[in-house]
mmCIF file of C-alpha atoms (C1' of nucleotides) in Angstrom:
data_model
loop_
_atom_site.group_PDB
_atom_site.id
_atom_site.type_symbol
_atom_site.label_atom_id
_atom_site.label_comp_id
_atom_site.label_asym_id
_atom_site.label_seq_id
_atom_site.Cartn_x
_atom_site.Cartn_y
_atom_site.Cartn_z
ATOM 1 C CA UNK A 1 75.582 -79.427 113.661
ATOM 2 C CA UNK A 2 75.137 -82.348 116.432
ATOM 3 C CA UNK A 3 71.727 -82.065 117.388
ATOM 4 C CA UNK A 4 70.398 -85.017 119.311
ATOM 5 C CA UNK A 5 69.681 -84.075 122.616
ATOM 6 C CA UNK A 6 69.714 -80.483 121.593
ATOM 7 C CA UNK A 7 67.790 -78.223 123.721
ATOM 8 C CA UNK A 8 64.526 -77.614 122.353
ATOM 9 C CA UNK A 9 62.572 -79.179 119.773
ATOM 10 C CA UNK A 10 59.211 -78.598 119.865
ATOM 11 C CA UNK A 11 58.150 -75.510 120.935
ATOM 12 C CA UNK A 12 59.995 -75.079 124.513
ATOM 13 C CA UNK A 13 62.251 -78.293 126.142
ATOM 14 C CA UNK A 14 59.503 -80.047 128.557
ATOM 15 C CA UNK A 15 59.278 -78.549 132.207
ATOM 16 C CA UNK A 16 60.447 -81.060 134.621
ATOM 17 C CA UNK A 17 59.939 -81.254 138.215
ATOM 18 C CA UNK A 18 62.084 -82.686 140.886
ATOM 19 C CA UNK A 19 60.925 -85.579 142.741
ATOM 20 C CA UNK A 20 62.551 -84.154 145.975
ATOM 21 C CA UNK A 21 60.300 -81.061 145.670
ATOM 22 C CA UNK A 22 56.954 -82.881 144.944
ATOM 23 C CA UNK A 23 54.519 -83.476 148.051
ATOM 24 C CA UNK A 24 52.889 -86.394 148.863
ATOM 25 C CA UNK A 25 49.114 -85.594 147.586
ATOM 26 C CA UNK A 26 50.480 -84.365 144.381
ATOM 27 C CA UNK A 27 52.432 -87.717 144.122
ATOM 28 C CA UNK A 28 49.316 -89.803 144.999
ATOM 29 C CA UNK A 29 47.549 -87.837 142.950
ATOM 30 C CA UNK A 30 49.113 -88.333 139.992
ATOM 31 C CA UNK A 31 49.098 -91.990 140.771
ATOM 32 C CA UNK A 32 45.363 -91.880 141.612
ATOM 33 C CA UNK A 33 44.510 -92.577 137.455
ATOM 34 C CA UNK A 34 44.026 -95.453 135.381
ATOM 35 C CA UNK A 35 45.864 -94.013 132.171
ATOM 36 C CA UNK A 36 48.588 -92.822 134.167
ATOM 37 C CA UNK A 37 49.092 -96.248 135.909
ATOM 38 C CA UNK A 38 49.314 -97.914 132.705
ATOM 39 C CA UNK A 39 51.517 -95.144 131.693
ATOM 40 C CA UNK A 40 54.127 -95.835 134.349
ATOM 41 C CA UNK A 41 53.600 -99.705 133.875
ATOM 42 C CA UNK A 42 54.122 -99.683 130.496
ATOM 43 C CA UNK A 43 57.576 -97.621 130.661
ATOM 44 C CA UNK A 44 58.880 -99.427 134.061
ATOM 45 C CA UNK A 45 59.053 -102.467 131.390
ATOM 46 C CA UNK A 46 60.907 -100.576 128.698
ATOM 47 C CA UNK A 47 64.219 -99.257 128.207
ATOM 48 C CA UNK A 48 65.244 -95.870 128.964
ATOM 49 C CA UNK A 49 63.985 -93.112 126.170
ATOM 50 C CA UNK A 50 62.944 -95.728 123.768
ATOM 51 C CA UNK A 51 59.205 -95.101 124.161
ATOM 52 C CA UNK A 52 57.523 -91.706 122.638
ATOM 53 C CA UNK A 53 54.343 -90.327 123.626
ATOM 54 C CA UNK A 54 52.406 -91.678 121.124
ATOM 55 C CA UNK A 55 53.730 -94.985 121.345
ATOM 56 C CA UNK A 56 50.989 -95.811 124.196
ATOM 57 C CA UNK A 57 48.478 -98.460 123.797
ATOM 58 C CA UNK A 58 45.999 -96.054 126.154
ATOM 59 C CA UNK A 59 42.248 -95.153 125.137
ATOM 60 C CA UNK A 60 42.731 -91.487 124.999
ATOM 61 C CA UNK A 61 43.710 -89.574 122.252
ATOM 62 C CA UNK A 62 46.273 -87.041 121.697
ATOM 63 C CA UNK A 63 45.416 -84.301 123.839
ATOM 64 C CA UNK A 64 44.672 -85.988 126.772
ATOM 65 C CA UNK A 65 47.408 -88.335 126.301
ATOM 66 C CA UNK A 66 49.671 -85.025 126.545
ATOM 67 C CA UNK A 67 48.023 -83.806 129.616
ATOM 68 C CA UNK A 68 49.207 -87.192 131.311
ATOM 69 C CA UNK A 69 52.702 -86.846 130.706
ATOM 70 C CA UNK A 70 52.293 -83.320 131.928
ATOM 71 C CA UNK A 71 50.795 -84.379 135.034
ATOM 72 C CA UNK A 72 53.468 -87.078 135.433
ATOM 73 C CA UNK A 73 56.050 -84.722 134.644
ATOM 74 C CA UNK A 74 54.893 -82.591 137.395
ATOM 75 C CA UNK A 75 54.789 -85.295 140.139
ATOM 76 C CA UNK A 76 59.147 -86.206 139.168
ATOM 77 C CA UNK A 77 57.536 -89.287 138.183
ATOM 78 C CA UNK A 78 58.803 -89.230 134.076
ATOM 79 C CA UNK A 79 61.654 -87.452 132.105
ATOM 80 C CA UNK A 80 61.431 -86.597 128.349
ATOM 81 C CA UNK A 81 63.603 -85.400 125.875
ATOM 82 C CA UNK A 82 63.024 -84.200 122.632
ATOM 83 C CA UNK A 83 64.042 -86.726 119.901
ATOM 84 C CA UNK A 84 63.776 -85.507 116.562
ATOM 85 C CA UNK A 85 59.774 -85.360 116.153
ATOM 86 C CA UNK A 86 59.547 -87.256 118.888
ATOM 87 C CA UNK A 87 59.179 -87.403 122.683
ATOM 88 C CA UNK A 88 60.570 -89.827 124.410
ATOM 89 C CA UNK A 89 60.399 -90.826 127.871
ATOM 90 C CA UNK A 90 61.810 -92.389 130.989
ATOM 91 C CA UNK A 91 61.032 -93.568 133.974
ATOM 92 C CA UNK A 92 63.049 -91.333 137.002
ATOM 93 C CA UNK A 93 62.967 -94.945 139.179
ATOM 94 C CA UNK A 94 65.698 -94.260 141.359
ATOM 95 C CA UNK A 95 65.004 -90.669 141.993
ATOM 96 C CA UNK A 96 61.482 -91.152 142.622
ATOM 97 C CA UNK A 97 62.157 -93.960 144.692
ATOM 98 C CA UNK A 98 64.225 -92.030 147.068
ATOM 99 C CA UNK A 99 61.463 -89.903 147.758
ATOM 100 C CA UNK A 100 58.851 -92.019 148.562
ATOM 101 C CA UNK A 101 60.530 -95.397 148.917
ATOM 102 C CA UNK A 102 58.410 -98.714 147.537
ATOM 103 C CA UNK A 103 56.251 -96.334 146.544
ATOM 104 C CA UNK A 104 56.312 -96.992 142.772
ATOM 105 C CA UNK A 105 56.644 -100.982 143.915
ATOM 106 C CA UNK A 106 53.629 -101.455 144.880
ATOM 107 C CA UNK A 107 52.006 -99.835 142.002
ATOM 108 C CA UNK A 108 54.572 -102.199 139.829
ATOM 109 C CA UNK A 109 53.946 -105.538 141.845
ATOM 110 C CA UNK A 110 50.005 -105.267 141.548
ATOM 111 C CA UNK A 111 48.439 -107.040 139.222
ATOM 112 C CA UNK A 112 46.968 -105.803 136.157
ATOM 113 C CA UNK A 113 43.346 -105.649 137.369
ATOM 114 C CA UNK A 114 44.155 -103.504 140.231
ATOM 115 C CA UNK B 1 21.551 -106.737 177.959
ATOM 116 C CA UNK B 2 25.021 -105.981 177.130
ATOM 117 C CA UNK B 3 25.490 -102.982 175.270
ATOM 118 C CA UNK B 4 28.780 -102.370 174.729
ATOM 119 C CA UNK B 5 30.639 -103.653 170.949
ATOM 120 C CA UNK B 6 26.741 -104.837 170.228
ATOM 121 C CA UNK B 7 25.587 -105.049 166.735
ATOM 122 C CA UNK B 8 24.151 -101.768 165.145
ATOM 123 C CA UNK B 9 24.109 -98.757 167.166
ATOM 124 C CA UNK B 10 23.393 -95.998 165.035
ATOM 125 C CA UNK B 11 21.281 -97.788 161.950
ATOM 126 C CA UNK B 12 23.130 -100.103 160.578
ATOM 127 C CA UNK B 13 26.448 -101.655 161.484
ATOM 128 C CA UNK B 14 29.266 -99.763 159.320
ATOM 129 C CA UNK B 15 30.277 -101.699 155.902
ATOM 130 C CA UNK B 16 34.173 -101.917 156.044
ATOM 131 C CA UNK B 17 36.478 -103.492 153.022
ATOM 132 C CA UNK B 18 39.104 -105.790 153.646
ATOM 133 C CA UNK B 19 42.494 -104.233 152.605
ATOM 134 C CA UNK B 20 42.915 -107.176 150.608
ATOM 135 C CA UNK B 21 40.243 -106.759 148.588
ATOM 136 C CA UNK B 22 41.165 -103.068 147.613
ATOM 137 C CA UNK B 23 42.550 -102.161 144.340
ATOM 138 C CA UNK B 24 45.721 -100.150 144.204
ATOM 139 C CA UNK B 25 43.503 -97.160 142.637
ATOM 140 C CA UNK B 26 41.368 -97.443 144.978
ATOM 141 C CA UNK B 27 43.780 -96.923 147.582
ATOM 142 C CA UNK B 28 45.540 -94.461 146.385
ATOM 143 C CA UNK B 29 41.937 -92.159 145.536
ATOM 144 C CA UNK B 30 41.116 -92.817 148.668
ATOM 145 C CA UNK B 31 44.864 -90.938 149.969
ATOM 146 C CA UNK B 32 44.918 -88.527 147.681
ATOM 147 C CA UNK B 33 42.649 -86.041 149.549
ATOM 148 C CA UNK B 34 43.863 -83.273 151.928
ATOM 149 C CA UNK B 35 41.186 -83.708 154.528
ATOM 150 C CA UNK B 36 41.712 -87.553 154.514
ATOM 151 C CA UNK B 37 46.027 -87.097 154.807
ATOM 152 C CA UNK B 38 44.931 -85.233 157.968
ATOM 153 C CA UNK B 39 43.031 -87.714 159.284
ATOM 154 C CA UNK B 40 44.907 -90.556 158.701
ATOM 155 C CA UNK B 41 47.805 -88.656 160.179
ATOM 156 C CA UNK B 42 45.606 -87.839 163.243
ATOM 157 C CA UNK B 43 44.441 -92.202 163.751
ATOM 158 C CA UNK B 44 47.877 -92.716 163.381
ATOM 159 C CA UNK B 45 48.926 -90.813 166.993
ATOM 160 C CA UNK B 46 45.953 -91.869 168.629
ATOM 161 C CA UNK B 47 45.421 -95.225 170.404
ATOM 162 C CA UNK B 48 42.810 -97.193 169.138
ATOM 163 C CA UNK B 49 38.671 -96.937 169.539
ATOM 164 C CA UNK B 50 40.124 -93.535 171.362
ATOM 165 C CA UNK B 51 39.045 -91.075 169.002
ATOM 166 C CA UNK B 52 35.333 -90.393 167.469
ATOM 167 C CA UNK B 53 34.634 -89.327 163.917
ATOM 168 C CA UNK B 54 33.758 -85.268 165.383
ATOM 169 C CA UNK B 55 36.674 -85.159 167.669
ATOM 170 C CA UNK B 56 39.098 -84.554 164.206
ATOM 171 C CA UNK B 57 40.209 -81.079 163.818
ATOM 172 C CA UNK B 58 39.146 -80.737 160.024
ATOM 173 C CA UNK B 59 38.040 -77.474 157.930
ATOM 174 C CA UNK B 60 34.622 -79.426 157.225
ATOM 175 C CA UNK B 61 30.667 -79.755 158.010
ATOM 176 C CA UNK B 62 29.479 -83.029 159.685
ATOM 177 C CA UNK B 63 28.252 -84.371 156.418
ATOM 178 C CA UNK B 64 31.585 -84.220 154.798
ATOM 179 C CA UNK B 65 33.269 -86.123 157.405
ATOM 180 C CA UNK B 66 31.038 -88.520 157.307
ATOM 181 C CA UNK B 67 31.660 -89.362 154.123
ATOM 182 C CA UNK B 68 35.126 -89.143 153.747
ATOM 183 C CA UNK B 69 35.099 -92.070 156.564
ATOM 184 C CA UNK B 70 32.731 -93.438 154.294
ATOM 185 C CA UNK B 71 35.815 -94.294 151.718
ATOM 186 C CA UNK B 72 38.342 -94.612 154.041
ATOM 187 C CA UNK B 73 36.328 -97.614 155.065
ATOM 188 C CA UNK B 74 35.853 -98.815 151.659
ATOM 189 C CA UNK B 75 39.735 -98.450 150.839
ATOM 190 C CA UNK B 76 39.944 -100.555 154.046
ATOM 191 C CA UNK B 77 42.310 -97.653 155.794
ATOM 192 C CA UNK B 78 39.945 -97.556 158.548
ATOM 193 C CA UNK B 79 37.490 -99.526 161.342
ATOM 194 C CA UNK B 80 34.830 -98.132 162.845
ATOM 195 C CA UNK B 81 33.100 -99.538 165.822
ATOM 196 C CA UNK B 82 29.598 -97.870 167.490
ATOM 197 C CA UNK B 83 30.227 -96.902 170.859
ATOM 198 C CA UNK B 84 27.098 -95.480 172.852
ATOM 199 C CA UNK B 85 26.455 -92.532 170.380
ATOM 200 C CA UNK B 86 29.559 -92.205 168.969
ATOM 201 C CA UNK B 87 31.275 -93.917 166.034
ATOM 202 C CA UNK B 88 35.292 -94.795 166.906
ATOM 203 C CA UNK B 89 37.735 -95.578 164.669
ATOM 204 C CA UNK B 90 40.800 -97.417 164.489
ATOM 205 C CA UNK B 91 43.800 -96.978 161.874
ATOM 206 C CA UNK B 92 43.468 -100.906 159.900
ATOM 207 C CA UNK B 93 47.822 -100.306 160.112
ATOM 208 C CA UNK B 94 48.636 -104.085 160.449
ATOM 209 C CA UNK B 95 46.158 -105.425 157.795
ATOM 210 C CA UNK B 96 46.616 -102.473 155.448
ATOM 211 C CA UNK B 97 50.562 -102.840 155.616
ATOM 212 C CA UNK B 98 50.054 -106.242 154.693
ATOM 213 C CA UNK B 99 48.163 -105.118 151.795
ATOM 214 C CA UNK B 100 50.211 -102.063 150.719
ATOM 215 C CA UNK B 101 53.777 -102.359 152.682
ATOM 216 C CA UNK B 102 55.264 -98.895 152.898
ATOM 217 C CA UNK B 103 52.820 -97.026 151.570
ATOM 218 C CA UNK B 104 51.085 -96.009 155.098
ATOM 219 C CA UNK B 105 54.599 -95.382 156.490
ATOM 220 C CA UNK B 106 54.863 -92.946 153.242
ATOM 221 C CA UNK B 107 52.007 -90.922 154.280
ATOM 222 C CA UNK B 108 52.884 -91.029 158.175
ATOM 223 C CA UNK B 109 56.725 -89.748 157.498
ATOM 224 C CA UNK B 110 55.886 -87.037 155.209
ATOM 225 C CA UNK B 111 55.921 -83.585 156.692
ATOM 226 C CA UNK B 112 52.441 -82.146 157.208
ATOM 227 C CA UNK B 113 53.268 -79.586 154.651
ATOM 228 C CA UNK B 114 52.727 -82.233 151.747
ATOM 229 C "C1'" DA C 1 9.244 -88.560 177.991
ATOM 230 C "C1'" DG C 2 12.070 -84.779 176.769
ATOM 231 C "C1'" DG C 3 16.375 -82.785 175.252
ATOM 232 C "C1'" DA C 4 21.303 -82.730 174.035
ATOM 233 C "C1'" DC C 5 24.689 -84.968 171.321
ATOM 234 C "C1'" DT C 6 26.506 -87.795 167.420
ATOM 235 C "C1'" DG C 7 26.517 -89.488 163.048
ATOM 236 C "C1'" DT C 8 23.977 -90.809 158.511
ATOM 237 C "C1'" DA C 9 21.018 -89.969 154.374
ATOM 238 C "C1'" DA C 10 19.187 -87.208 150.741
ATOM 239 C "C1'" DG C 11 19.193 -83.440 147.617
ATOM 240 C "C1'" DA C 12 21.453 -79.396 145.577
ATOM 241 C "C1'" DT C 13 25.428 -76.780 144.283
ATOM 242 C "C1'" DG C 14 30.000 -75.707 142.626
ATOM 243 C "C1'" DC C 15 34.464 -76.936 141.203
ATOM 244 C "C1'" DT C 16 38.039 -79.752 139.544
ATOM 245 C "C1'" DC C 17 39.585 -82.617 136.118
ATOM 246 C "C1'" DA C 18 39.598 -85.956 132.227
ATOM 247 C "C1'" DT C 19 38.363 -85.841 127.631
ATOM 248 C "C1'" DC C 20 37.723 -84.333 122.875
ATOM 249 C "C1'" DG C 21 38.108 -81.581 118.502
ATOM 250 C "C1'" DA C 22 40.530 -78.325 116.006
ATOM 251 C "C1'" DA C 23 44.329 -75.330 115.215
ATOM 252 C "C1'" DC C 24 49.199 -74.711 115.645
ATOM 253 C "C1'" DA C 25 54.441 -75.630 115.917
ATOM 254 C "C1'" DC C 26 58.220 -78.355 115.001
ATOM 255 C "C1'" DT C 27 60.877 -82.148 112.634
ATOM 256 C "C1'" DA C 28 62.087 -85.133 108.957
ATOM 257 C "C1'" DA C 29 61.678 -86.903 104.415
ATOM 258 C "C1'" DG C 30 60.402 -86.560 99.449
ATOM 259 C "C1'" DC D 1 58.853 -76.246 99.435
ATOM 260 C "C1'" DT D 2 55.460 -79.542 100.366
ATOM 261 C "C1'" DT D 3 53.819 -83.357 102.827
ATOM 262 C "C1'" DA D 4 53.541 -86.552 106.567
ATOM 263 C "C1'" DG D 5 54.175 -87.462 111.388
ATOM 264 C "C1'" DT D 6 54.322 -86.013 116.343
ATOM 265 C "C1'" DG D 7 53.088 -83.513 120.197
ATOM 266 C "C1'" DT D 8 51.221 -79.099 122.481
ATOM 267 C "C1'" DT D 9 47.725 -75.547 123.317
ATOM 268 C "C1'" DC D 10 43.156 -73.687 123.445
ATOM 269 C "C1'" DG D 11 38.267 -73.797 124.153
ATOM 270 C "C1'" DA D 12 34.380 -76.390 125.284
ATOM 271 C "C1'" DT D 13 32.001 -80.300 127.244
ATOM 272 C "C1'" DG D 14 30.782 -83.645 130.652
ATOM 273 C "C1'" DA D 15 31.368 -86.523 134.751
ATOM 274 C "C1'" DG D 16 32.748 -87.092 139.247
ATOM 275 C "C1'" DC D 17 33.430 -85.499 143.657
ATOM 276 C "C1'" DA D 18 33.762 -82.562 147.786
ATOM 277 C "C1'" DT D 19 30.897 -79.664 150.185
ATOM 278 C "C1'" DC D 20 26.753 -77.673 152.418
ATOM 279 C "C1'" DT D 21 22.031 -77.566 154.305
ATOM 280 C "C1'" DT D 22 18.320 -79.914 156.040
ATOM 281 C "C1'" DA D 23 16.076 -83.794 157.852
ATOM 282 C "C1'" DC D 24 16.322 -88.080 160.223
ATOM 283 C "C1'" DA D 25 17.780 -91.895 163.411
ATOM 284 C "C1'" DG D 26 19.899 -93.517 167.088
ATOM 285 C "C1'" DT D 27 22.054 -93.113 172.177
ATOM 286 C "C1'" DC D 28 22.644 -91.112 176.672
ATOM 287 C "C1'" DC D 29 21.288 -88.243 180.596
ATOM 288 C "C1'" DT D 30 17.929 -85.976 183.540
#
DNA sequence: AGGACTGTAAGATGCTCATCGAACACTAAG
DNA sequence: CTTAGTGTTCGATGAGCATCTTACAGTCCT
């Protein structure tokens, strides 16, 4: 049976939020974090679902590492799909842009000791 | 002697930040509060050195307020400037813009039930 | 000088959240 | 089936922060 992109690997297929129903404190506050901004940095300079989870160079460890993407997930900032054992991401750019426009280029532009 | 814009009227002159000086986190701590959305939003509609720090309509004590100007200052959102007994603030819109273009505008479009 | 008003400073309290460790669930490969 | 790899969940811990109360320091008005 095909099953890449199946529904469902892990446990349940991730909870995603849409970026048009997300308010503006729960956007900056997802934004308000260090591991999170180098979360979104890191994937705005990747391809589209070619980075798992785990493939983070972030000083947290699994756990809280999950709890980020969860967080992220919540603001409409990051998609995943289930990948075989893996979670991979991407970026929702253009959606989130549309929401709150330049938004994500500022956090982009800034340099890395912001 | 002239009294009016003088140097110190309460203690000490308030300590502001330049915008450009402010780190993206910073910035984006310092908007990801309820009380502080509210009175941003309120600066915004007000012409400037017109309003005081106690004439916001916000759900907290004196002491809180003071301190959330406190970081608004240091994420160089606002200016405050001692007038006679009262502190009066000014929205930093030109010099922040400059700093973070768009993301004030973000804030100031939103409906007030983000 | 005395009193009303405005804002700041200091200390205490409570809550939210970021983090970790360990246990669990799921997938893929041997 | 067993093992290795990946990510989630749960419980606990700790730090940071928003808040309050109280005390203090100015300014203005009478």
């Amino acid at each position: 049976m095909s099953k890449q992109a199946a529904g469902g690997s892990h446990r349940v297929a991730p909870v995603h939020t849409d970026p048009e129903d997300v308010s503006v404190l729960t956007a900056l506050s997802a934004l308000a974090d260090p591991v999170r901004i180098q979360l979104i940095r890191e994937l705005a300079v990747s391809a589209d679902w070619t980075r798992s989870c785990g493939s983070f160079d972030v000083p947290v460890g699994k756990a809280a590492l999950s709890h980020h993407f969860s967080v992220l997930r919540g603001a409409g900032l990051v998609e995943q799909r289930d990948q075989g054992p893996k979670r991979v991401n991407r970026l929702r750019r253009e959606e989130f842009d549309a929401r709150f426009p330049g938004l994500l280029d500022l956090l982009l532009r800034s340099d890395g000791a912001d």
